[in-house]
CSV table of C-alpha atoms and ligand atoms in Angstrom, one decimal:
chain,number,residue,atom,x,y,z
A,1,MET,CA,0.0,0.0,0.0
A,2,ARG,CA,1.3,3.5,-0.9
A,3,VAL,CA,0.7,5.8,2.1
A,4,ALA,CA,1.2,9.6,2.0
A,5,MET,CA,1.6,11.1,5.5
A,6,ILE,CA,1.2,14.9,5.7
A,7,SER,CA,2.8,16.7,8.7
A,8,GLU,CA,3.2,20.3,7.7
A,9,HIS,CA,5.2,21.7,10.7
A,10,ALA,CA,6.3,18.6,12.5
A,11,SER,CA,9.1,16.9,10.5
A,12,PRO,CA,10.2,13.4,11.6
A,13,LEU,CA,13.8,14.7,11.1
A,14,ALA,CA,13.4,17.6,13.7
A,15,VAL,CA,15.2,17.9,17.0
A,16,LEU,CA,12.7,17.4,19.8
A,17,GLY,CA,11.9,19.4,22.9
A,18,GLU,CA,11.6,22.9,21.4
A,19,GLU,CA,8.2,24.7,21.3
A,20,ASP,CA,6.7,23.0,18.2
A,21,ALA,CA,8.7,19.8,18.1
A,22,GLY,CA,7.2,17.0,20.2
A,23,GLY,CA,4.9,14.0,20.1
A,24,GLN,CA,3.6,14.7,16.6
A,25,ASN,CA,7.1,14.4,15.2
A,26,VAL,CA,7.7,11.2,17.1
A,27,HIS,CA,4.3,9.8,16.1
A,28,VAL,CA,4.7,10.5,12.4
A,29,ALA,CA,8.2,9.0,12.3
A,30,ALA,CA,7.5,5.9,14.3
A,31,LEU,CA,4.2,5.1,12.7
A,32,SER,CA,5.7,5.5,9.2
A,33,ILE,CA,8.6,3.2,10.0
A,34,ALA,CA,6.3,0.6,11.6
A,35,LEU,CA,3.9,0.8,8.6
A,36,ALA,CA,6.9,0.3,6.3
A,37,ARG,CA,7.8,-2.8,8.3
A,38,LEU,CA,4.3,-4.1,7.5
A,39,GLY,CA,5.1,-3.6,3.8
A,40,CYS,CA,3.8,-0.1,3.2
A,41,ASP,CA,5.6,2.4,1.0
A,42,VAL,CA,5.5,5.6,2.9
A,43,THR,CA,6.2,9.2,1.9
A,44,VAL,CA,6.1,11.9,4.7
A,45,TYR,CA,5.4,15.3,3.2
A,46,THR,CA,6.6,18.2,5.5
A,47,ARG,CA,7.3,21.9,4.9
A,48,ARG,CA,10.8,22.9,3.7
A,49,ASP,CA,12.1,25.1,6.6
A,50,ASP,CA,15.7,25.3,5.3
A,51,ALA,CA,16.8,26.1,1.8
A,52,LEU,CA,19.7,23.5,2.1
A,53,LEU,CA,17.4,20.5,2.7
A,54,PRO,CA,17.4,18.0,-0.1
A,55,ARG,CA,14.0,17.4,-1.6
A,56,ARG,CA,13.8,13.8,-0.6
A,57,VAL,CA,15.6,12.3,2.5
A,58,PRO,CA,15.3,8.5,3.3
A,59,LEU,CA,14.2,8.0,6.9
A,60,ALA,CA,14.3,4.2,7.0
A,61,ALA,CA,13.6,1.3,4.7
A,62,GLY,CA,10.4,2.1,2.9
A,63,VAL,CA,10.1,5.6,4.3
A,64,VAL,CA,11.1,8.9,2.6
A,65,VAL,CA,10.6,12.4,3.9
A,66,GLU,CA,9.8,14.8,1.1
A,67,HIS,CA,10.3,18.6,1.7
A,68,VAL,CA,7.5,20.7,0.3
A,69,ASP,CA,8.1,24.3,-0.9
A,70,ALA,CA,5.3,26.2,0.8
A,71,GLY,CA,6.2,29.6,2.2
A,72,PRO,CA,9.7,30.9,3.1
A,73,ALA,CA,12.4,28.2,3.4
A,74,ARG,CA,13.1,29.0,7.0
A,75,ALA,CA,11.7,28.0,10.4
A,76,MET,CA,8.4,29.8,11.2
A,77,PRO,CA,6.0,29.5,14.1
A,78,LYS,CA,3.3,27.0,13.1
A,79,ASP,CA,0.6,29.5,13.9
A,80,ASP,CA,1.9,31.6,10.9
A,81,LEU,CA,1.7,28.8,8.4
A,82,LEU,CA,-2.0,28.8,7.4
A,83,PRO,CA,-1.5,31.2,4.4
A,84,HIS,CA,1.0,28.7,2.9
A,85,MET,CA,-1.3,25.7,3.0
A,86,ASP,CA,-2.7,26.4,-0.5
A,87,ALA,CA,0.8,26.1,-1.9
A,88,PHE,CA,1.3,22.9,0.1
A,89,ALA,CA,-2.0,21.5,-1.3
A,90,GLU,CA,-1.0,22.5,-4.9
A,91,TYR,CA,2.3,20.7,-4.5
A,92,LEU,CA,0.6,17.5,-3.2
A,93,HIS,CA,-2.0,17.6,-5.9
A,94,ALA,CA,0.6,17.9,-8.6
A,95,ALA,CA,2.7,15.0,-7.1
A,96,TRP,CA,-0.4,12.7,-6.8
A,97,ARG,CA,-2.0,13.5,-10.2
A,98,ASP,CA,0.2,10.9,-12.0
A,99,GLU,CA,1.1,8.6,-9.1
A,100,PRO,CA,-1.8,8.7,-6.5
A,101,PRO,CA,-1.2,7.1,-3.1
A,102,ASP,CA,-3.7,4.6,-1.9
A,103,VAL,CA,-4.4,6.6,1.2
A,104,VAL,CA,-3.5,10.0,2.6
A,105,HIS,CA,-3.1,10.5,6.4
A,106,GLY,CA,-3.1,14.1,7.6
A,107,HIS,CA,-1.5,15.1,10.9
A,108,PHE,CA,-2.6,18.4,12.7
A,109,TRP,CA,-5.3,20.6,11.3
A,110,MET,CA,-3.3,22.5,8.7
A,111,SER,CA,-2.1,19.3,7.1
A,112,GLY,CA,-5.7,18.1,7.1
A,113,LEU,CA,-6.6,21.1,5.0
A,114,ALA,CA,-3.8,20.6,2.5
A,115,ALA,CA,-4.4,16.8,2.4
A,116,LEU,CA,-8.1,17.2,1.7
A,117,ASP,CA,-7.8,20.0,-0.9
A,118,ALA,CA,-5.2,17.9,-2.8
A,119,ALA,CA,-6.7,14.4,-2.4
A,120,GLN,CA,-10.5,15.0,-2.7
A,121,PRO,CA,-10.5,16.1,-6.4
A,122,LEU,CA,-8.4,13.0,-7.2
A,123,GLY,CA,-10.8,10.6,-5.3
A,124,ILE,CA,-8.1,9.6,-2.8
A,125,PRO,CA,-9.4,8.7,0.7
A,126,VAL,CA,-8.1,10.8,3.6
A,127,ALA,CA,-7.6,9.7,7.2
A,128,HIS,CA,-6.9,12.5,9.7
A,129,THR,CA,-5.3,12.7,13.2
A,130,PHE,CA,-5.6,16.1,14.9
A,131,HIS,CA,-3.0,15.6,17.6
A,132,ALA,CA,-4.4,18.8,19.2
A,133,LEU,CA,-7.8,20.4,18.8
A,134,GLY,CA,-8.3,24.2,18.6
A,135,ILE,CA,-11.4,24.1,20.7
A,136,VAL,CA,-9.6,22.4,23.6
A,137,LYS,CA,-6.6,24.7,23.2
A,138,ARG,CA,-9.0,27.8,23.3
A,139,ARG,CA,-10.8,26.4,26.4
A,140,HIS,CA,-7.5,26.1,28.3
A,141,GLN,CA,-5.5,29.0,27.0
A,142,GLY,CA,-8.2,31.6,26.2
A,143,ALA,CA,-6.6,34.8,25.0
A,144,ARG,CA,-3.1,33.3,25.2
A,145,ASP,CA,-3.9,30.9,22.3
A,146,THR,CA,-2.1,32.2,19.3
A,147,SER,CA,-3.8,29.9,16.8
A,148,PRO,CA,-5.4,31.6,13.7
A,149,ALA,CA,-8.9,32.9,14.5
A,150,ASP,CA,-10.7,30.5,12.1
A,151,ARG,CA,-8.9,27.4,13.3
A,152,ILE,CA,-11.9,25.9,15.1
A,153,ASP,CA,-14.2,26.4,12.1
A,154,LEU,CA,-11.6,25.0,9.8
A,155,GLU,CA,-11.3,22.0,12.1
A,156,ARG,CA,-15.1,21.5,11.9
A,157,GLY,CA,-14.7,21.4,8.1
A,158,ILE,CA,-12.0,18.7,8.4
A,159,VAL,CA,-14.2,16.7,10.7
A,160,ARG,CA,-17.0,16.9,8.1
A,161,ARG,CA,-14.8,16.2,5.0
A,162,ALA,CA,-12.3,13.5,6.2
A,163,HIS,CA,-13.2,9.9,5.4
A,164,ARG,CA,-12.0,8.8,8.8
A,165,ILE,CA,-10.8,10.6,11.9
A,166,VAL,CA,-8.1,8.6,13.8
A,167,ALA,CA,-8.5,9.8,17.4
A,168,THR,CA,-5.7,9.0,19.8
A,169,CYS,CA,-7.8,8.7,23.0
A,170,SER,CA,-11.4,8.3,24.3
A,171,ASP,CA,-11.5,11.8,25.6
A,172,GLU,CA,-10.9,13.1,22.1
A,173,VAL,CA,-13.9,11.2,20.8
A,174,PHE,CA,-16.2,13.3,22.9
A,175,GLU,CA,-14.6,16.5,21.7
A,176,LEU,CA,-15.0,15.3,18.0
A,177,LEU,CA,-18.6,14.4,18.5
A,178,ARG,CA,-19.2,17.8,19.9
A,179,LEU,CA,-17.6,19.2,16.8
A,180,GLY,CA,-20.2,17.3,14.7
A,181,ALA,CA,-18.2,14.2,13.8
A,182,GLN,CA,-20.2,11.0,13.0
A,183,ARG,CA,-19.2,8.3,15.5
A,184,ARG,CA,-18.8,5.7,12.7
A,185,ARG,CA,-16.2,7.8,11.0
A,186,ILE,CA,-14.0,7.9,14.2
A,187,THR,CA,-11.6,5.1,15.1
A,188,VAL,CA,-9.5,5.3,18.2
A,189,VAL,CA,-5.8,4.3,17.7
A,190,PRO,CA,-3.5,5.5,20.4
A,191,CYS,CA,0.0,6.8,20.0
A,192,GLY,CA,2.7,4.3,20.7
A,193,VAL,CA,6.1,3.9,22.3
A,194,ASP,CA,9.3,2.5,20.9
A,195,LEU,CA,9.6,-0.7,23.0
A,196,ALA,CA,13.1,-1.6,21.7
A,197,HIS,CA,14.4,1.8,22.9
A,198,PHE,CA,12.4,2.4,26.1
A,199,THR,CA,13.0,-0.7,28.3
A,200,PRO,CA,13.2,-1.3,32.0
A,201,ASP,CA,16.7,-2.7,31.7
A,202,GLY,CA,19.7,-0.8,30.5
A,203,SER,CA,22.1,1.9,31.5
A,204,VAL,CA,21.0,4.5,34.2
A,205,ALA,CA,22.0,8.1,34.0
A,206,PRO,CA,24.3,9.1,37.0
A,207,ARG,CA,22.6,10.9,39.9
A,208,PRO,CA,23.8,12.3,43.2
A,209,PRO,CA,23.6,9.8,46.1
A,210,GLY,CA,20.9,10.0,48.8
A,211,ARG,CA,18.4,12.2,46.9
A,212,PRO,CA,15.2,10.8,45.4
A,213,ARG,CA,14.8,12.0,41.8
A,214,VAL,CA,11.6,13.4,40.3
A,215,LEU,CA,11.8,13.9,36.5
A,216,CYS,CA,9.8,15.9,34.0
A,217,VAL,CA,10.3,15.5,30.2
A,218,ALA,CA,8.3,18.0,28.1
A,219,ARG,CA,8.4,20.7,25.5
A,220,LEU,CA,8.8,23.7,27.8
A,221,VAL,CA,5.5,25.5,27.3
A,222,GLU,CA,3.6,26.6,30.4
A,223,ARG,CA,0.6,24.3,29.8
A,224,LYS,CA,2.8,21.3,30.3
A,225,GLY,CA,2.6,22.0,34.1
A,226,VAL,CA,6.3,21.8,34.8
A,227,GLY,CA,5.9,25.0,36.8
A,228,ASN,CA,3.4,23.2,39.0
A,229,VAL,CA,6.0,20.5,39.7
A,230,VAL,CA,8.6,23.2,40.6
A,231,SER,CA,6.0,24.6,43.1
A,232,ALA,CA,5.3,21.1,44.4
A,233,LEU,CA,8.9,20.5,45.2
A,234,ALA,CA,8.6,22.7,48.3
A,235,GLY,CA,6.3,20.0,49.7
A,236,VAL,CA,8.8,17.2,48.9
A,237,PRO,CA,11.8,18.4,51.0
A,238,GLU,CA,14.3,15.7,50.3
A,239,ALA,CA,13.9,15.3,46.5
A,240,GLU,CA,15.7,16.8,43.4
A,241,LEU,CA,13.7,17.7,40.3
A,242,VAL,CA,15.3,17.2,36.9
A,243,ILE,CA,13.6,18.9,33.9
A,244,ALA,CA,14.4,17.8,30.3
A,245,GLY,CA,13.1,19.8,27.4
A,246,GLY,CA,13.3,23.3,25.9
A,247,PRO,CA,16.1,24.7,23.8
A,248,PRO,CA,19.5,23.0,23.4
A,249,PRO,CA,21.6,23.2,26.6
A,250,ALA,CA,23.8,26.0,25.2
A,251,ALA,CA,20.8,28.3,24.6
A,252,LEU,CA,19.0,27.9,27.9
A,253,ASP,CA,19.6,31.5,29.0
A,254,ASP,CA,17.7,32.7,25.9
A,255,SER,CA,14.5,31.0,26.8
A,256,ALA,CA,11.7,32.9,28.5
A,257,GLU,CA,10.1,29.7,29.8
A,258,ILE,CA,13.4,28.7,31.4
A,259,ALA,CA,13.7,32.1,33.0
A,260,ARG,CA,10.1,31.7,34.4
A,261,LEU,CA,10.9,28.3,35.9
A,262,ARG,CA,14.1,29.5,37.4
A,263,ALA,CA,12.2,32.5,39.0
A,264,LEU,CA,9.5,30.2,40.3
A,265,ALA,CA,12.1,27.8,41.8
A,266,GLY,CA,13.7,30.9,43.6
A,267,GLU,CA,10.3,32.0,44.9
A,268,HIS,CA,9.6,28.5,46.4
A,269,GLY,CA,13.1,28.2,47.8
A,270,VAL,CA,13.9,25.1,45.8
A,271,ALA,CA,16.4,26.5,43.2
A,272,ASP,CA,19.3,24.4,44.6
A,273,ARG,CA,17.2,21.2,44.0
A,274,VAL,CA,16.1,21.9,40.4
A,275,SER,CA,18.2,21.1,37.3
A,276,LEU,CA,17.2,22.3,33.9
A,277,LEU,CA,18.9,20.2,31.2
A,278,GLY,CA,17.4,21.7,28.0
A,279,SER,CA,16.5,19.3,25.2
A,280,VAL,CA,17.7,15.8,25.6
A,281,GLU,CA,18.5,13.6,22.6
A,282,ARG,CA,16.3,10.5,22.2
A,283,ALA,CA,19.3,8.2,22.6
A,284,ASP,CA,19.8,9.6,26.1
A,285,LEU,CA,16.2,9.6,27.3
A,286,PRO,CA,15.8,5.9,28.4
A,287,ALA,CA,18.8,6.1,30.8
A,288,LEU,CA,17.5,9.4,32.1
A,289,LEU,CA,14.0,8.0,32.7
A,290,ARG,CA,15.5,5.0,34.4
A,291,SER,CA,17.4,7.2,36.8
A,292,ALA,CA,14.2,8.7,38.2
A,293,ASP,CA,12.1,7.4,41.1
A,294,VAL,CA,9.0,9.1,39.8
A,295,VAL,CA,8.2,10.8,36.5
A,296,ALA,CA,5.8,13.7,36.8
A,297,CYS,CA,3.6,14.4,33.7
A,298,VAL,CA,1.1,17.0,34.9
A,299,PRO,CA,-0.1,19.0,31.9
A,300,TRP,CA,-3.2,21.3,32.1
A,301,TYR,CA,-4.5,19.3,29.1
A,302,GLU,CA,-3.0,16.7,26.9
A,303,PRO,CA,-4.5,15.3,23.7
A,304,PHE,CA,-2.4,12.1,24.2
A,305,GLY,CA,1.0,12.4,25.9
A,306,ILE,CA,3.8,10.1,24.8
A,307,VAL,CA,6.1,10.8,27.7
A,308,PRO,CA,4.1,8.9,30.3
A,309,LEU,CA,4.2,5.8,28.0
A,310,GLU,CA,8.0,6.2,27.6
A,311,ALA,CA,8.3,6.3,31.5
A,312,MET,CA,6.0,3.3,31.9
A,313,ALA,CA,7.9,1.3,29.2
A,314,CYS,CA,11.1,2.0,31.3
A,315,GLY,CA,9.3,0.7,34.4
A,316,ILE,CA,9.0,4.0,36.2
A,317,PRO,CA,5.8,5.0,38.0
A,318,VAL,CA,4.1,8.2,36.7
A,319,VAL,CA,2.3,11.0,38.6
A,320,ALA,CA,0.0,12.2,35.9
A,321,SER,CA,-2.8,14.7,35.7
A,322,ALA,CA,-6.1,13.1,34.9
A,323,VAL,CA,-6.6,14.7,31.6
A,324,GLY,CA,-6.9,13.7,27.9
A,325,GLY,CA,-4.9,10.7,26.9
A,326,LEU,CA,-3.4,10.3,30.3
A,327,ILE,CA,-6.7,9.0,31.5
A,328,ASP,CA,-6.4,6.0,29.1
A,329,THR,CA,-2.7,5.3,29.5
A,330,VAL,CA,-1.9,5.8,33.2
A,331,VAL,CA,-4.1,3.6,35.3
A,332,ASP,CA,-4.6,5.2,38.7
A,333,GLY,CA,-3.2,3.1,41.5
A,334,VAL,CA,-1.8,0.5,39.0
A,335,THR,CA,0.8,2.1,36.8
A,336,GLY,CA,0.9,5.5,38.5
A,337,VAL,CA,-1.1,8.1,40.5
A,338,HIS,CA,-3.6,10.5,39.0
A,339,VAL,CA,-3.9,14.1,40.3
A,340,PRO,CA,-6.0,17.0,39.2
A,341,PRO,CA,-4.3,19.4,36.9
A,342,ARG,CA,-2.7,22.7,38.3
A,343,ARG,CA,-2.6,21.4,41.9
A,344,PRO,CA,1.0,21.5,43.3
A,345,ASP,CA,-0.3,20.4,46.7
A,346,ARG,CA,-1.8,17.2,45.1
A,347,ILE,CA,1.4,16.6,43.1
A,348,ALA,CA,3.5,16.9,46.2
A,349,ALA,CA,1.3,14.5,48.1
A,350,ALA,CA,1.3,11.9,45.3
A,351,VAL,CA,5.1,12.2,44.8
A,352,ARG,CA,5.7,11.9,48.6
A,353,SER,CA,3.4,8.8,48.8
A,354,LEU,CA,5.5,7.1,46.1
A,355,LEU,CA,8.9,8.1,47.5
A,356,ASP,CA,7.9,6.8,50.9
A,357,ASP,CA,7.0,3.4,49.5
A,358,PRO,CA,9.7,1.7,47.4
A,359,VAL,CA,7.7,-1.6,47.2
A,360,ARG,CA,4.7,0.2,45.7
A,361,ARG,CA,6.9,2.1,43.3
A,362,GLN,CA,8.4,-1.1,42.0
A,363,ALA,CA,4.9,-2.7,41.6
A,364,LEU,CA,3.6,0.3,39.7
A,365,GLY,CA,6.7,0.4,37.6
A,366,ARG,CA,6.4,-3.2,36.6
A,367,ALA,CA,2.7,-2.9,35.8
A,368,GLY,CA,3.5,0.2,33.7
A,369,ALA,CA,6.1,-1.7,31.7
A,370,ARG,CA,3.7,-4.6,31.2
A,371,ARG,CA,0.9,-2.3,30.0
A,372,ALA,CA,3.2,-0.4,27.6
A,373,ARG,CA,4.4,-3.7,26.2
A,374,ARG,CA,1.0,-5.2,25.8
A,375,ARG,CA,-0.9,-2.3,24.3
A,376,TYR,CA,1.3,0.4,23.0
A,377,GLY,CA,4.1,-1.0,20.8
A,378,TRP,CA,4.3,0.8,17.4
A,379,ASP,CA,3.9,-2.5,15.6
A,380,ARG,CA,0.5,-2.9,17.2
A,381,ILE,CA,-0.4,0.7,16.6
A,382,ALA,CA,0.6,0.4,12.9
A,383,ARG,CA,-1.5,-2.8,12.4
A,384,ALA,CA,-4.5,-0.9,13.8
A,385,THR,CA,-3.8,2.0,11.5
A,386,LEU,CA,-3.3,-0.2,8.5
A,387,THR,CA,-6.8,-1.7,9.2
A,388,VAL,CA,-8.2,1.8,8.9
A,389,TYR,CA,-6.3,2.4,5.6
A,390,ARG,CA,-7.5,-0.9,4.2
A,391,GLU,CA,-11.1,-0.1,5.0
A,392,LEU,CA,-10.7,3.3,3.3
A,393,ALA,CA,-8.9,1.9,0.3
A,394,LEU,CA,-11.4,-1.0,-0.2
A,395,GLY,CA,-14.4,1.2,0.2
A,396,ARG,CA,-12.6,4.0,-1.7
A,397,ALA,CA,-15.3,4.9,-4.2
A,398,ALA,CA,-18.2,4.5,-1.8
A,399,ALA,CA,-16.5,6.4,1.0
A,400,VAL,CA,-15.3,9.3,-1.1
A,401,GLU,CA,-18.7,9.6,-2.8
A,402,GLU,CA,-20.5,9.5,0.6
A,403,VAL,CA,-18.4,12.3,2.1
A,404,GLN,CA,-18.8,14.5,-0.9
A,405,ARG,CA,-22.6,14.2,-0.9
B,1,LIG,C1,-0.1,19.8,24.0
B,1,LIG,C2,-0.4,18.9,22.8
B,1,LIG,O1,-1.3,19.3,22.1
B,1,LIG,N1,0.3,17.8,22.7
B,1,LIG,C3,-0.1,16.7,21.8
B,1,LIG,C4,0.4,16.8,20.4
B,1,LIG,O2,1.5,17.5,20.4
B,1,LIG,C5,1.9,18.8,20.0
B,1,LIG,C6,0.8,19.8,19.7
B,1,LIG,O3,0.0,19.4,18.6
B,1,LIG,C7,1.4,21.1,19.4
B,1,LIG,O4,0.4,22.0,19.0
B,1,LIG,P1,-0.3,23.1,20.0
B,1,LIG,O5,0.6,24.2,20.2
B,1,LIG,O6,-1.5,23.5,19.1
B,1,LIG,O7,-0.7,22.4,21.2
B,1,LIG,C8,2.5,21.0,18.2
B,1,LIG,O8,3.2,22.2,18.1
B,1,LIG,C9,3.4,19.9,18.4
B,1,LIG,O9,4.1,19.7,17.2
B,1,LIG,C10,2.8,18.5,18.7
B,1,LIG,O10,3.8,17.6,19.0
B,1,LIG,O11,0.6,15.6,19.7
B,1,LIG,C11,1.1,14.4,20.4
B,1,LIG,C12,1.1,13.2,19.5
B,1,LIG,O12,-0.3,12.9,19.2
B,1,LIG,C13,0.3,14.2,21.7
B,1,LIG,O13,0.9,13.1,22.4
B,1,LIG,C14,0.4,15.4,22.6
B,1,LIG,O14,-0.5,15.2,23.7
B,2,UDP,O1,14.1,17.1,25.4
B,2,UDP,C1,13.2,16.4,25.0
B,2,UDP,C2,11.9,16.6,25.2
B,2,UDP,C3,10.9,15.8,24.7
B,2,UDP,N1,11.3,14.8,23.9
B,2,UDP,C4,10.3,13.9,23.3
B,2,UDP,O2,9.2,14.6,22.7
B,2,UDP,C5,8.0,13.8,22.8
B,2,UDP,C6,6.9,14.7,23.4
B,2,UDP,O3,5.7,14.1,23.1
B,2,UDP,P1,4.4,14.2,24.0
B,2,UDP,O4,3.3,13.5,23.3
B,2,UDP,O5,4.6,13.7,25.4
B,2,UDP,O6,4.1,15.8,24.1
B,2,UDP,P2,4.0,16.9,23.0
B,2,UDP,O7,5.3,17.6,23.0
B,2,UDP,O8,3.7,16.3,21.7
B,2,UDP,O9,2.9,17.8,23.5
B,2,UDP,C7,8.3,12.6,23.6
B,2,UDP,O10,8.6,11.5,22.8
B,2,UDP,C8,9.6,13.0,24.4
B,2,UDP,O11,10.4,12.0,24.8
B,2,UDP,C9,12.6,14.5,23.6
B,2,UDP,O12,13.0,13.6,22.9
B,2,UDP,N2,13.6,15.4,24.2
């Protein structure tokens, strides 16, 4: 099967941890590679953000990343990319006129627009994964949401036009239904975790003796709740907090979010127990995760959240806010502890309860590793995704006609 993945701002080749490079990049890369292992021929189309990038770059056997000329060939905030999506769609349409893929899979709303505009006139079925929904973002961020004003209406259009919406968690299904989606056009397929890379056994990053370690791994944006963990640290007197994510280590002093976290640590009198690492390479993450006693993932909202799965796969218990995908992945009292979002007092209590009980920590960690292995390996996720693609490709004419009516 020939699969075209569209990921306009999130390239599988990007360095992770910065403001717009996170789970979507991981998802598109890992899903594409796993689909190729199942025999698919995958092209990932992403915007050219550097003039020196070759047009096509092999990512793995059966997967090529193709850079699309749409807007200036330099890095741009994703919220400024909408005006360039027509050019993106024109490129795709021209590429597919002679050699159509069997199925197109859009990732993030702007890719959905380009994918549908290019594929619909050619009768190619389109699956879509939102990764984040504008309506949820607006609810949580209000005036601080920098998305284009018409994002929510345009997302409603994608919900109406796409042949299938691939939601990543059950909470998203409710949001999609409220946006007008038909239930039978939604399939839930979660994000996955690389089970060969994130394992309970293996090297452990060095850590100072005698200090329990709490770890956060996140793009450093306020809504990830890392600030709430810094505040919580005052209620966990003996522990150190290590924070991975943000700009590369050499550029930490230029980041406003790093400055905010440092100030917060100062206010709470915990600055000497907080280490900000900046972005950490994927190769180094498993050892860092394994060095933690507890991984704290406490976003204010989270469409899916791959980090908790990575921690679970490494056998580390997770303190997670009970939001979005974390409700499905982290089982309260079994693989971690749920807390309400934006509640440092509850984070501190949950962390303390785990640090005080090594036997429980070990049991939760083991259960997490088991759950990750049984449910969230990318091969399993790719098989479920391929089932969707096959249904779309088989029912191609019928599905396309029905949506266009
Ligand atoms: C916070 C969030 O939405 N995380 C999701 C999502 O990740 C990123 C998200 O889509 C960002 O957009 P926004 O600023 O509108 O929230 C993008 O900039 C990033 O590129 C995405 O990585 O997708 C992940 C994978 O499905 C999901 O795990 C995470 O919860
Ligand atoms: O310094 C960092 C920070 C994050 N990540 C990875 O970026 C992804 C973040 O995905 P998640 O779904 O948790 O959140 P998002 O950033 O998409 O909101 C995870 O695979 C992290 O391991 C990373 O490799 N290095």
